[in-house]
Coordinates of C-alpha atoms and ligand atoms in Angstrom, one line a residue:
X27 CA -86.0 55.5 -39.3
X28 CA -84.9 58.3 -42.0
X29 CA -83.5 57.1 -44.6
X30 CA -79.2 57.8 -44.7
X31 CA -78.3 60.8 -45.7
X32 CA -75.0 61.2 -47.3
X33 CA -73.2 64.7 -46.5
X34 CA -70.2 65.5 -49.0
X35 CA -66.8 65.4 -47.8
X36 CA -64.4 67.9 -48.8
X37 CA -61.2 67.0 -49.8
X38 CA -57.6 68.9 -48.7
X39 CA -57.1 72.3 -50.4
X40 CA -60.5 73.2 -48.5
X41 CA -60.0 76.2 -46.4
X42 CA -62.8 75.0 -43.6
X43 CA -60.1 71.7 -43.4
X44 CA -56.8 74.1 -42.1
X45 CA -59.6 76.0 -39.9
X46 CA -59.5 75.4 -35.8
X47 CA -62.7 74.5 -35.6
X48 CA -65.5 76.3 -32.9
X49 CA -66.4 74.9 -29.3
X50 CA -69.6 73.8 -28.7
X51 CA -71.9 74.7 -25.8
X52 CA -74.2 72.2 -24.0
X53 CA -77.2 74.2 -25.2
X54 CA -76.2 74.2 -28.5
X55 CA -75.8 70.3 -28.8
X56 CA -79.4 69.8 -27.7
X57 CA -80.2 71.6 -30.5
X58 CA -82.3 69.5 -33.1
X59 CA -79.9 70.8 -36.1
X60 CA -76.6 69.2 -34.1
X61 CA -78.2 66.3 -33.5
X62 CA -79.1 65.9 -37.3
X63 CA -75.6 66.6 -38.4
X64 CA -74.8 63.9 -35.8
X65 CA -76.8 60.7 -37.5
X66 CA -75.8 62.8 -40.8
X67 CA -71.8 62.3 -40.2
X68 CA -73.0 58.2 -38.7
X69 CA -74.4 57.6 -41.6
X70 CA -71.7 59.7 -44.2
X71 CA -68.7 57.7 -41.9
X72 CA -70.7 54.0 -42.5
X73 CA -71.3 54.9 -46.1
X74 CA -68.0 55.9 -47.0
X75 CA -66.7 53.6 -45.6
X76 CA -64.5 55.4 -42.7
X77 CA -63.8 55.0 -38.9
X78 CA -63.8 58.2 -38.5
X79 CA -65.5 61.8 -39.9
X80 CA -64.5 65.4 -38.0
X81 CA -67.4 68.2 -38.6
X82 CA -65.1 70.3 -41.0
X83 CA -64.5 67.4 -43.7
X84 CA -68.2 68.0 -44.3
X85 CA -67.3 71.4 -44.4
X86 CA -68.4 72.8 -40.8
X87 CA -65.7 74.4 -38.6
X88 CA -66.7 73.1 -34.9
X89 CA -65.4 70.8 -32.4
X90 CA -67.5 67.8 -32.9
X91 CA -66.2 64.4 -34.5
X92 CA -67.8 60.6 -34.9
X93 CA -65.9 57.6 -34.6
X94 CA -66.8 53.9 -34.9
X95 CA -64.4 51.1 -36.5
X96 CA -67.3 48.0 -37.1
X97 CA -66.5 44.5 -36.6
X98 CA -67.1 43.6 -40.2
X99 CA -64.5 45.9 -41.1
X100 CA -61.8 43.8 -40.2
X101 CA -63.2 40.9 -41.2
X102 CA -60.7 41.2 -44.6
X103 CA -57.5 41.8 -42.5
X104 CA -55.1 39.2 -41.8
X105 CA -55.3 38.4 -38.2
X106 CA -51.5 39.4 -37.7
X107 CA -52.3 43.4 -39.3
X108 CA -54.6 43.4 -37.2
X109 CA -52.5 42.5 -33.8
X110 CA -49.9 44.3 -35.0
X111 CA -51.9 47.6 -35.0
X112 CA -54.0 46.9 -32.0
X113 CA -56.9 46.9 -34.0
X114 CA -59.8 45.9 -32.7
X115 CA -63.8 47.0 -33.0
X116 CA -64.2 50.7 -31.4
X117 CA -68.4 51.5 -30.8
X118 CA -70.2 54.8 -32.2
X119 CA -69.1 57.5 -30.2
X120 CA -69.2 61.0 -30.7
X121 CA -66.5 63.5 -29.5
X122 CA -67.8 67.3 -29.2
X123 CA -65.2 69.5 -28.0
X124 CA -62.6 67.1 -27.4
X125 CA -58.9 67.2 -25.8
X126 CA -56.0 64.7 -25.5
X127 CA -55.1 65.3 -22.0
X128 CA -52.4 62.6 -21.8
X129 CA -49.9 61.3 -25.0
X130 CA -47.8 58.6 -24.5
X131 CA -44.4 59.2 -25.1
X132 CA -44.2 55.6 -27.2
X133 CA -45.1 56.2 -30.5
X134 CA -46.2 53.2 -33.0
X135 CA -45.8 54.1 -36.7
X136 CA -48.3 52.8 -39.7
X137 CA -49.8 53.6 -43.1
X138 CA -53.1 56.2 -42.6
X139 CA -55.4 57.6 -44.4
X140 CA -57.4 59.8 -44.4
X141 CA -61.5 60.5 -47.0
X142 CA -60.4 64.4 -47.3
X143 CA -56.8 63.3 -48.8
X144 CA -59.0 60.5 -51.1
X145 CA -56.7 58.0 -52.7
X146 CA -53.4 58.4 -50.7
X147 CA -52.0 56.9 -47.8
X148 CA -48.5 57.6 -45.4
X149 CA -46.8 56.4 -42.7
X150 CA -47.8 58.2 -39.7
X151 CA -46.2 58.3 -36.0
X152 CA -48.6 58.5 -33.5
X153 CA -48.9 58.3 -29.6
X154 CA -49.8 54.2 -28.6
X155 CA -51.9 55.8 -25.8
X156 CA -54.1 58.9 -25.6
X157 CA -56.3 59.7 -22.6
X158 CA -59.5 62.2 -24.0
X159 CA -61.9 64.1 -22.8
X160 CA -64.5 66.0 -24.4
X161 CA -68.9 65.8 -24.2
X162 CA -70.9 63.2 -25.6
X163 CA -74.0 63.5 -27.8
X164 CA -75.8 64.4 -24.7
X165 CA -73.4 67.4 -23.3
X166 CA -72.0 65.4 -20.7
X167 CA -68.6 65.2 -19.6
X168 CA -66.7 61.9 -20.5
X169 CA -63.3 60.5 -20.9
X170 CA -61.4 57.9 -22.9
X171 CA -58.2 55.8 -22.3
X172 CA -57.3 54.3 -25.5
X173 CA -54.5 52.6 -27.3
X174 CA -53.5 50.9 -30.3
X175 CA -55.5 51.6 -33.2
X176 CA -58.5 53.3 -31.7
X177 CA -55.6 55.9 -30.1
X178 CA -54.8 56.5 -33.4
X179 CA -58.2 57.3 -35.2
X180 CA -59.2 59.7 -32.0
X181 CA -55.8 61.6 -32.9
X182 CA -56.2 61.3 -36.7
X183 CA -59.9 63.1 -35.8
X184 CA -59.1 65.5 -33.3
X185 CA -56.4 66.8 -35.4
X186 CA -59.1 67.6 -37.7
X187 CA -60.9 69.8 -35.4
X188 CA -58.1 71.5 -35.1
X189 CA -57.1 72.5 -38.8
X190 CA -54.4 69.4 -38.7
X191 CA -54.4 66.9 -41.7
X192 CA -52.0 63.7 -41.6
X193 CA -49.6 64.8 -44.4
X194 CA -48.1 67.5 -42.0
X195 CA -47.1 64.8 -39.9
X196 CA -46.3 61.7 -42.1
X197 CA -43.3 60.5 -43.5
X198 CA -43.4 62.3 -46.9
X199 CA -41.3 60.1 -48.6
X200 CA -44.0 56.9 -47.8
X201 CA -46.6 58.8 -49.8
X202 CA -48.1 56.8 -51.6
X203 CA -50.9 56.4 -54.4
X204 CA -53.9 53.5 -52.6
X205 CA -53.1 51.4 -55.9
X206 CA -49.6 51.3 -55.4
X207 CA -49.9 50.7 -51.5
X208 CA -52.0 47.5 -52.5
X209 CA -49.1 46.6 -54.5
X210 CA -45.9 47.2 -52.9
X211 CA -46.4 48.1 -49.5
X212 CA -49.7 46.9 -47.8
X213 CA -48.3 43.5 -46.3
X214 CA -45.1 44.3 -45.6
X215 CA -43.6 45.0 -41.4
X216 CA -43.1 48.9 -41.1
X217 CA -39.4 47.9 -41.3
X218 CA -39.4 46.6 -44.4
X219 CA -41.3 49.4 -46.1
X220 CA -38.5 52.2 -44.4
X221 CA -35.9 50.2 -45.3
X222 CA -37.2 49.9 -49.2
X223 CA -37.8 53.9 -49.1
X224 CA -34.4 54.8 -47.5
X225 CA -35.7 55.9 -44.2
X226 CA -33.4 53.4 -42.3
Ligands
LIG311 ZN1 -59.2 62.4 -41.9

């Protein structure tokens, strides 16, 4: 095994991050340097720590993303967060060229963030379900039905690939600083919180 290497993430303000980002062909994933990158973005996402990392937060603009939310993350969140987000462990998986072929029309709203926008955190609408295709580390065709909280990170990182960044989509006035989301906002129901900030 290689030791981890740690690839640095830009953060917003970074052109590459507002760029659509390049298709990949089969050929070109079999390529030795893509499947560096690959175990160089699994091992940037674990050391971070993150549940997701898109290709152009490490400054590359192509369609190629890694996701993985580990058991021991939620090991610190109350059991009722983590119900009320549908949260539950999602496996290493990489998405290269991926598309959401199917949005719910239900939405679910929560506090995101996001290691290019270090620091901050917003409440963000998102689809409940997303159905995905895209190609795997090998080049082959696969596809995903997901919900809850893994819906939400394969949106979160396929918005990346495609020059999107959460704050074009949050509620701007739920902004808010990761210090002061620990202290006002972080246990309280999504109600609560849009009622506090005047969003009714
Ligand atoms: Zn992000």
């Amino acid at each position: 095994m290689n030791p981890p290497v740690r690839l640095k993430i830009v953060q917003a303000g970074e052109p590459v991050l507002r760029q659509i980002g390049r298709r990949l062909t089969p050929e070109e994933i079999a390529l030795p340097a893509i499947q560096e990158l690959i175990e160089h973005m699994r091992d940037t996402m674990r050391d971070a720590p993150g549940v997701g990392l898109a290709a152009p937060q490490v400054g590359l603009p192509i369609q190629l993303a890694v996701v993985e939310d580990r058991a021991e993350y939620l090991n610190g969140i109350a059991p009722e967060l983590l119900a009320e987000r549908e949260r539950q462990p999602v496996p290493f998986l990489v998405l290269i060229n991926p598309d959401i072929v199917e949005y719910s029309e239900e939405t679910v709203e929560f506090f995101e963030g996001c290691l290019s926008v270090a620091g901050f955190s917003a409440l963000v609408k998102r689809s409940r379900r997303v159905r995905v295709e895209y190609l795997d580390e090998y080049g082959q065709p696969q596809q995903i039905q997901a919900s809850g909280w893994f819906a939400r990170i394969l949106q979160h990182e396929i918005d990346h690939l495609n020059g999107r960044l959460y704050i074009d989509r949050m509620e701007t006035r739920s902004f808010t600083s990761l210090d002061n989301m620990g202290r006002h906002w972080k246990d309280l129901p999504v109600e609560s919180v849009r009622t506090a900030l005047g969003l009714g």
